[in-house]
PDB file of C-alpha atoms in Angstrom:
ATOM      1  CA  MET R  12     -64.314 -71.148  91.035  1.00  0.00           C
ATOM      2  CA  THR R  13     -63.203 -69.062  88.078  1.00  0.00           C
ATOM      3  CA  PRO R  14     -64.513 -70.285  84.635  1.00  0.00           C
ATOM      4  CA  ILE R  15     -61.922 -71.466  82.210  1.00  0.00           C
ATOM      5  CA  PRO R  16     -62.231 -69.471  78.930  1.00  0.00           C
ATOM      6  CA  THR R  17     -63.335 -71.656  76.028  1.00  0.00           C
ATOM      7  CA  MET R  18     -61.421 -72.155  72.886  1.00  0.00           C
ATOM      8  CA  THR R  19     -63.858 -69.902  70.966  1.00  0.00           C
ATOM      9  CA  ALA R  20     -63.266 -67.064  73.372  1.00  0.00           C
ATOM     10  CA  MET R  21     -59.607 -67.469  73.296  1.00  0.00           C
ATOM     11  CA  HIS R  22     -59.646 -67.370  69.457  1.00  0.00           C
ATOM     12  CA  LYS R  23     -61.765 -64.157  69.692  1.00  0.00           C
ATOM     13  CA  THR R  24     -59.509 -62.486  71.963  1.00  0.00           C
ATOM     14  CA  LEU R  25     -56.483 -63.590  69.837  1.00  0.00           C
ATOM     15  CA  GLY R  26     -58.050 -62.224  66.797  1.00  0.00           C
ATOM     16  CA  PHE R  27     -59.008 -58.884  68.304  1.00  0.00           C
ATOM     17  CA  GLY R  28     -55.321 -58.541  69.528  1.00  0.00           C
ATOM     18  CA  LEU R  29     -53.821 -59.138  66.079  1.00  0.00           C
ATOM     19  CA  SER R  30     -56.190 -56.776  64.473  1.00  0.00           C
ATOM     20  CA  VAL R  31     -55.235 -53.944  66.978  1.00  0.00           C
ATOM     21  CA  LEU R  32     -51.512 -54.633  66.227  1.00  0.00           C
ATOM     22  CA  LEU R  33     -52.073 -54.766  62.612  1.00  0.00           C
ATOM     23  CA  ALA R  34     -53.995 -51.550  62.663  1.00  0.00           C
ATOM     24  CA  LEU R  35     -51.157 -49.832  64.673  1.00  0.00           C
ATOM     25  CA  SER R  36     -48.539 -51.158  62.309  1.00  0.00           C
ATOM     26  CA  MET R  37     -50.331 -49.648  59.517  1.00  0.00           C
ATOM     27  CA  ALA R  38     -50.800 -46.437  61.160  1.00  0.00           C
ATOM     28  CA  ALA R  39     -47.158 -46.308  61.948  1.00  0.00           C
ATOM     29  CA  CYS R  40     -46.100 -47.044  58.293  1.00  0.00           C
ATOM     30  CA  GLY R  41     -48.587 -44.397  57.073  1.00  0.00           C
ATOM     31  CA  GLY R  42     -46.833 -41.672  59.038  1.00  0.00           C
ATOM     32  CA  GLY R  43     -43.374 -42.393  57.541  1.00  0.00           C
ATOM     33  CA  PRO R  44     -41.366 -41.302  54.731  1.00  0.00           C
ATOM     34  CA  ARG R  45     -43.257 -41.341  51.355  1.00  0.00           C
ATOM     35  CA  GLY R  46     -42.500 -40.554  47.863  1.00  0.00           C
ATOM     36  CA  ARG R  47     -44.211 -40.099  44.414  1.00  0.00           C
ATOM     37  CA  VAL R  48     -43.461 -39.277  41.023  1.00  0.00           C
ATOM     38  CA  MET R  49     -44.916 -35.935  39.987  1.00  0.00           C
ATOM     39  CA  SER R  50     -46.500 -35.434  36.654  1.00  0.00           C
ATOM     40  CA  ASP R  51     -45.406 -33.070  34.012  1.00  0.00           C
ATOM     41  CA  SER R  52     -48.606 -30.911  34.607  1.00  0.00           C
ATOM     42  CA  GLU R  53     -47.705 -30.326  38.437  1.00  0.00           C
ATOM     43  CA  GLU R  54     -45.936 -27.310  39.527  1.00  0.00           C
ATOM     44  CA  ASP R  55     -42.492 -27.409  41.007  1.00  0.00           C
ATOM     45  CA  GLN R  56     -41.977 -27.440  44.786  1.00  0.00           C
ATOM     46  CA  VAL R  57     -40.970 -23.914  46.304  1.00  0.00           C
ATOM     47  CA  GLY R  58     -38.123 -23.894  48.779  1.00  0.00           C
ATOM     48  CA  ASN R  59     -38.869 -22.440  52.162  1.00  0.00           C
ATOM     49  CA  ARG R  60     -35.313 -21.671  52.943  1.00  0.00           C
ATOM     50  CA  ALA R  61     -33.357 -21.685  49.577  1.00  0.00           C
ATOM     51  CA  ALA R  62     -33.964 -21.106  45.972  1.00  0.00           C
ATOM     52  CA  GLY R  63     -35.487 -24.868  45.263  1.00  0.00           C
ATOM     53  CA  ALA R  64     -36.804 -26.309  42.083  1.00  0.00           C
ATOM     54  CA  GLU R  65     -39.403 -23.795  40.910  1.00  0.00           C
ATOM     55  CA  THR R  66     -36.675 -20.820  41.048  1.00  0.00           C
ATOM     56  CA  TRP R  67     -34.082 -22.801  39.275  1.00  0.00           C
ATOM     57  CA  ASP R  68     -36.350 -23.946  36.575  1.00  0.00           C
ATOM     58  CA  ARG R  69     -37.482 -20.544  36.014  1.00  0.00           C
ATOM     59  CA  LEU R  70     -34.107 -18.932  35.847  1.00  0.00           C
ATOM     60  CA  VAL R  71     -32.668 -21.551  33.569  1.00  0.00           C
ATOM     61  CA  ALA R  72     -35.511 -21.522  30.993  1.00  0.00           C
ATOM     62  CA  GLY R  73     -35.591 -17.680  31.069  1.00  0.00           C
ATOM     63  CA  THR R  74     -31.843 -17.198  30.258  1.00  0.00           C
ATOM     64  CA  VAL R  75     -31.565 -20.071  27.745  1.00  0.00           C
ATOM     65  CA  GLU R  76     -34.600 -18.739  25.916  1.00  0.00           C
ATOM     66  CA  LYS R  77     -33.246 -15.213  25.778  1.00  0.00           C
ATOM     67  CA  LEU R  78     -29.729 -16.591  24.586  1.00  0.00           C
ATOM     68  CA  LEU R  79     -31.415 -18.625  21.670  1.00  0.00           C
ATOM     69  CA  SER R  80     -33.593 -15.906  20.608  1.00  0.00           C
ATOM     70  CA  SER R  81     -30.755 -13.280  20.638  1.00  0.00           C
ATOM     71  CA  ARG R  82     -29.274 -11.920  17.280  1.00  0.00           C
ATOM     72  CA  ALA R  83     -26.014 -13.670  18.203  1.00  0.00           C
ATOM     73  CA  ALA R  84     -27.994 -16.981  17.780  1.00  0.00           C
ATOM     74  CA  ALA R  85     -29.811 -15.771  14.693  1.00  0.00           C
ATOM     75  CA  ILE R  86     -26.860 -14.974  12.619  1.00  0.00           C
ATOM     76  CA  THR R  87     -25.318 -18.516  12.763  1.00  0.00           C
ATOM     77  CA  ASN R  88     -26.047 -19.161   9.177  1.00  0.00           C
ATOM     78  CA  LEU R  89     -22.725 -20.548   8.442  1.00  0.00           C
ATOM     79  CA  GLY R  90     -23.483 -23.571  10.503  1.00  0.00           C
ATOM     80  CA  GLN R  91     -23.545 -24.573  14.168  1.00  0.00           C
ATOM     81  CA  LYS R  92     -21.128 -22.595  16.252  1.00  0.00           C
ATOM     82  CA  LYS R  93     -19.044 -24.986  18.686  1.00  0.00           C
ATOM     83  CA  ILE R  94     -19.046 -23.633  22.191  1.00  0.00           C
ATOM     84  CA  ALA R  95     -17.687 -24.615  25.525  1.00  0.00           C
ATOM     85  CA  VAL R  96     -19.963 -24.343  28.484  1.00  0.00           C
ATOM     86  CA  MET R  97     -17.799 -23.321  31.325  1.00  0.00           C
ATOM     87  CA  PRO R  98     -18.390 -24.472  34.761  1.00  0.00           C
ATOM     88  CA  ILE R  99     -20.959 -22.929  36.754  1.00  0.00           C
ATOM     89  CA  GLU R 100     -19.758 -19.941  38.781  1.00  0.00           C
ATOM     90  CA  ASN R 101     -21.752 -19.577  42.057  1.00  0.00           C
ATOM     91  CA  LYS R 102     -21.426 -16.003  43.421  1.00  0.00           C
ATOM     92  CA  SER R 103     -24.680 -16.252  45.384  1.00  0.00           C
ATOM     93  CA  ALA R 104     -25.142 -16.605  49.245  1.00  0.00           C
ATOM     94  CA  GLU R 105     -26.421 -20.120  49.046  1.00  0.00           C
ATOM     95  CA  GLU R 106     -24.665 -23.355  48.252  1.00  0.00           C
ATOM     96  CA  LEU R 107     -25.671 -25.046  45.279  1.00  0.00           C
ATOM     97  CA  GLY R 108     -25.289 -28.557  46.298  1.00  0.00           C
ATOM     98  CA  ASP R 109     -26.527 -31.277  43.827  1.00  0.00           C
ATOM     99  CA  TRP R 110     -28.231 -28.333  41.831  1.00  0.00           C
ATOM    100  CA  ARG R 111     -24.754 -27.538  40.340  1.00  0.00           C
ATOM    101  CA  ASP R 112     -24.431 -30.372  38.150  1.00  0.00           C
ATOM    102  CA  GLN R 113     -28.036 -30.590  37.125  1.00  0.00           C
ATOM    103  CA  LEU R 114     -28.251 -26.767  36.079  1.00  0.00           C
ATOM    104  CA  TYR R 115     -25.238 -27.366  34.029  1.00  0.00           C
ATOM    105  CA  GLU R 116     -26.694 -30.432  32.052  1.00  0.00           C
ATOM    106  CA  VAL R 117     -29.984 -28.664  31.698  1.00  0.00           C
ATOM    107  CA  ILE R 118     -28.244 -25.545  30.257  1.00  0.00           C
ATOM    108  CA  ALA R 119     -25.786 -27.570  27.922  1.00  0.00           C
ATOM    109  CA  THR R 120     -28.560 -30.002  26.901  1.00  0.00           C
ATOM    110  CA  SER R 121     -31.013 -27.272  25.992  1.00  0.00           C
ATOM    111  CA  ILE R 122     -28.403 -25.118  23.879  1.00  0.00           C
ATOM    112  CA  ASN R 123     -27.233 -28.294  22.190  1.00  0.00           C
ATOM    113  CA  GLU R 124     -30.803 -29.229  21.160  1.00  0.00           C
ATOM    114  CA  SER R 125     -31.359 -25.831  19.593  1.00  0.00           C
ATOM    115  CA  GLU R 126     -29.344 -26.591  16.406  1.00  0.00           C
ATOM    116  CA  ARG R 127     -27.817 -23.320  16.570  1.00  0.00           C
ATOM    117  CA  PHE R 128     -24.897 -24.262  18.705  1.00  0.00           C
ATOM    118  CA  ARG R 129     -23.094 -27.511  19.349  1.00  0.00           C
ATOM    119  CA  THR R 130     -21.314 -27.894  22.797  1.00  0.00           C
ATOM    120  CA  ILE R 131     -18.097 -30.011  23.368  1.00  0.00           C
ATOM    121  CA  SER R 132     -17.916 -32.778  25.984  1.00  0.00           C
ATOM    122  CA  GLN R 133     -17.856 -31.675  29.506  1.00  0.00           C
ATOM    123  CA  GLU R 134     -14.970 -34.121  30.076  1.00  0.00           C
ATOM    124  CA  PHE R 135     -12.912 -32.500  27.178  1.00  0.00           C
ATOM    125  CA  LEU R 136     -13.465 -29.139  28.857  1.00  0.00           C
ATOM    126  CA  ARG R 137     -12.542 -30.251  32.339  1.00  0.00           C
ATOM    127  CA  VAL R 138      -9.351 -31.727  31.382  1.00  0.00           C
ATOM    128  CA  ALA R 139      -8.519 -28.785  29.113  1.00  0.00           C
ATOM    129  CA  LEU R 140      -8.985 -26.300  31.828  1.00  0.00           C
ATOM    130  CA  THR R 141      -6.935 -28.205  34.314  1.00  0.00           C
ATOM    131  CA  GLU R 142      -4.065 -28.322  31.562  1.00  0.00           C
ATOM    132  CA  ALA R 143      -4.485 -24.744  30.632  1.00  0.00           C
ATOM    133  CA  ARG R 144      -4.861 -23.594  34.382  1.00  0.00           C
ATOM    134  CA  VAL R 145      -7.612 -21.234  33.657  1.00  0.00           C
ATOM    135  CA  SER R 146     -10.895 -20.259  35.415  1.00  0.00           C
ATOM    136  CA  GLY R 147     -13.242 -17.309  35.972  1.00  0.00           C
ATOM    137  CA  ASP R 148     -12.407 -13.926  34.715  1.00  0.00           C
ATOM    138  CA  GLU R 149      -9.211 -15.235  32.976  1.00  0.00           C
ATOM    139  CA  VAL R 150     -11.229 -16.118  29.906  1.00  0.00           C
ATOM    140  CA  TYR R 151     -11.221 -12.374  28.987  1.00  0.00           C
ATOM    141  CA  LEU R 152      -7.410 -12.500  28.871  1.00  0.00           C
ATOM    142  CA  PRO R 153      -5.857 -13.250  25.445  1.00  0.00           C
ATOM    143  CA  ARG R 154      -3.531 -15.843  27.036  1.00  0.00           C
ATOM    144  CA  GLY R 155      -6.334 -17.509  29.074  1.00  0.00           C
ATOM    145  CA  ARG R 156      -8.619 -17.981  25.896  1.00  0.00           C
ATOM    146  CA  ARG R 157      -5.527 -19.115  23.918  1.00  0.00           C
ATOM    147  CA  ALA R 158      -4.541 -21.735  26.510  1.00  0.00           C
ATOM    148  CA  ILE R 159      -8.194 -23.246  26.469  1.00  0.00           C
ATOM    149  CA  ALA R 160      -8.383 -23.197  22.701  1.00  0.00           C
ATOM    150  CA  GLN R 161      -5.034 -24.904  22.101  1.00  0.00           C
ATOM    151  CA  ALA R 162      -5.795 -27.407  24.807  1.00  0.00           C
ATOM    152  CA  LEU R 163      -8.988 -28.301  23.280  1.00  0.00           C
ATOM    153  CA  GLU R 164      -7.787 -28.388  19.661  1.00  0.00           C
ATOM    154  CA  GLN R 165      -4.803 -30.992  20.936  1.00  0.00           C
ATOM    155  CA  LYS R 166      -7.921 -33.155  21.977  1.00  0.00           C
ATOM    156  CA  GLY R 167      -9.611 -32.638  18.622  1.00  0.00           C
ATOM    157  CA  ALA R 168     -12.394 -30.588  19.892  1.00  0.00           C
ATOM    158  CA  PRO R 169     -11.739 -26.932  18.555  1.00  0.00           C
ATOM    159  CA  ILE R 170     -14.359 -24.250  19.625  1.00  0.00           C
ATOM    160  CA  GLU R 171     -15.372 -20.951  18.439  1.00  0.00           C
ATOM    161  CA  MET R 172     -17.164 -19.516  21.708  1.00  0.00           C
ATOM    162  CA  LEU R 173     -17.235 -19.740  25.418  1.00  0.00           C
ATOM    163  CA  LEU R 174     -20.318 -19.731  27.450  1.00  0.00           C
ATOM    164  CA  ARG R 175     -20.015 -18.482  31.049  1.00  0.00           C
ATOM    165  CA  THR R 176     -22.740 -19.222  33.592  1.00  0.00           C
ATOM    166  CA  THR R 177     -23.124 -16.982  36.804  1.00  0.00           C
ATOM    167  CA  ILE R 178     -25.377 -17.224  39.541  1.00  0.00           C
ATOM    168  CA  THR R 179     -25.646 -14.283  42.034  1.00  0.00           C
ATOM    169  CA  THR R 180     -28.104 -13.194  44.743  1.00  0.00           C
ATOM    170  CA  GLY R 181     -28.940  -9.877  46.544  1.00  0.00           C
ATOM    171  CA  THR R 182     -30.824 -10.168  49.983  1.00  0.00           C
ATOM    172  CA  THR R 183     -33.031  -7.568  51.854  1.00  0.00           C
ATOM    173  CA  ASN R 184     -33.945  -8.016  55.450  1.00  0.00           C
ATOM    174  CA  PRO R 185     -36.801  -5.617  56.350  1.00  0.00           C
ATOM    175  CA  GLY R 186     -37.475  -7.175  59.597  1.00  0.00           C
ATOM    176  CA  GLN R 187     -36.488 -10.022  61.962  1.00  0.00           C
ATOM    177  CA  ARG R 188     -39.097 -12.505  60.394  1.00  0.00           C
ATOM    178  CA  GLU R 189     -39.196 -11.447  56.852  1.00  0.00           C
ATOM    179  CA  SER R 190     -36.437 -11.332  54.061  1.00  0.00           C
ATOM    180  CA  GLN R 191     -36.389 -10.859  50.299  1.00  0.00           C
ATOM    181  CA  ARG R 192     -33.696 -12.615  48.161  1.00  0.00           C
ATOM    182  CA  ASN R 193     -33.268 -11.941  44.432  1.00  0.00           C
ATOM    183  CA  TYR R 194     -31.798 -14.671  42.252  1.00  0.00           C
ATOM    184  CA  GLY R 195     -29.908 -13.951  39.288  1.00  0.00           C
ATOM    185  CA  LEU R 196     -28.612 -16.379  36.369  1.00  0.00           C
ATOM    186  CA  THR R 197     -26.350 -14.843  33.719  1.00  0.00           C
ATOM    187  CA  LEU R 198     -25.202 -16.386  30.499  1.00  0.00           C
ATOM    188  CA  VAL R 199     -22.471 -14.736  28.727  1.00  0.00           C
ATOM    189  CA  LEU R 200     -21.237 -15.934  25.230  1.00  0.00           C
ATOM    190  CA  ILE R 201     -17.650 -14.948  24.568  1.00  0.00           C
ATOM    191  CA  ASP R 202     -15.878 -14.913  21.235  1.00  0.00           C
ATOM    192  CA  ILE R 203     -12.855 -17.302  21.754  1.00  0.00           C
ATOM    193  CA  GLU R 204     -10.451 -15.176  19.393  1.00  0.00           C
ATOM    194  CA  THR R 205     -11.421 -11.745  20.346  1.00  0.00           C
ATOM    195  CA  GLY R 206     -12.743 -11.942  23.722  1.00  0.00           C
ATOM    196  CA  GLU R 207     -15.967  -9.995  22.723  1.00  0.00           C
ATOM    197  CA  GLU R 208     -19.062 -10.486  24.630  1.00  0.00           C
ATOM    198  CA  VAL R 209     -21.375 -11.610  21.572  1.00  0.00           C
ATOM    199  CA  ASN R 210     -24.302 -11.890  23.954  1.00  0.00           C
ATOM    200  CA  ARG R 211     -25.197 -11.190  27.873  1.00  0.00           C
ATOM    201  CA  SER R 212     -28.593 -12.801  28.922  1.00  0.00           C
ATOM    202  CA  MET R 213     -30.004 -12.278  32.363  1.00  0.00           C
ATOM    203  CA  VAL R 214     -33.087 -13.396  34.137  1.00  0.00           C
ATOM    204  CA  ARG R 215     -33.962 -12.525  37.899  1.00  0.00           C
ATOM    205  CA  VAL R 216     -36.439 -14.169  40.216  1.00  0.00           C
ATOM    206  CA  ARG R 217     -37.438 -12.605  43.401  1.00  0.00           C
ATOM    207  CA  LYS R 218     -38.447 -14.618  46.525  1.00  0.00           C
ATOM    208  CA  GLU R 219     -39.880 -13.696  49.914  1.00  0.00           C
ATOM    209  CA  TYR R 220     -39.251 -15.722  53.041  1.00  0.00           C
ATOM    210  CA  SER R 221     -40.898 -15.549  56.280  1.00  0.00           C
ATOM    211  CA  ARG R 222     -40.121 -17.495  59.662  1.00  0.00           C
TER     212      ARG R 222
END
């Protein structure tokens, strides 16, 4: 006759089974998606297929620093120059995705905090560009600049300069499993009345990709 398990033995078996299930559950959770807040002292992540945080941060920091240390920024002794930061023009081989708005905000905020220039509201500029029907290279045409200036003046936001931001890339493919891409960020400060390029600053970052 087969012996009947005692309650103590059943409890031990049940307890062991629960422990195994708990361990498996914890192991499954440990292998799932995770996230953490990075400290300011940590380096940015480097993208393995596209620019990524490290590349964009270097480009923005470099071009803004060049602009603010230029002679054009140094001679603003008559007060802060009011400028409009134009929408970013992406002429690169990559889609910007959610980086477009973040890059714009970082550039505009950094320039605004310099106390040498004062940027106008992005919302005012967006409406003004829609009303003026001006974009891209048309800011170099007198009628294009006048249309923007008039639209902003009507909204109580007159400006003295425009700032164009352009992103470009150049790609080299030396082999099937390797490639190099050069990323460029250019800031161009334009006098709203004359169309003169008051300053042009560019920074380039080179990246190597392998697969």
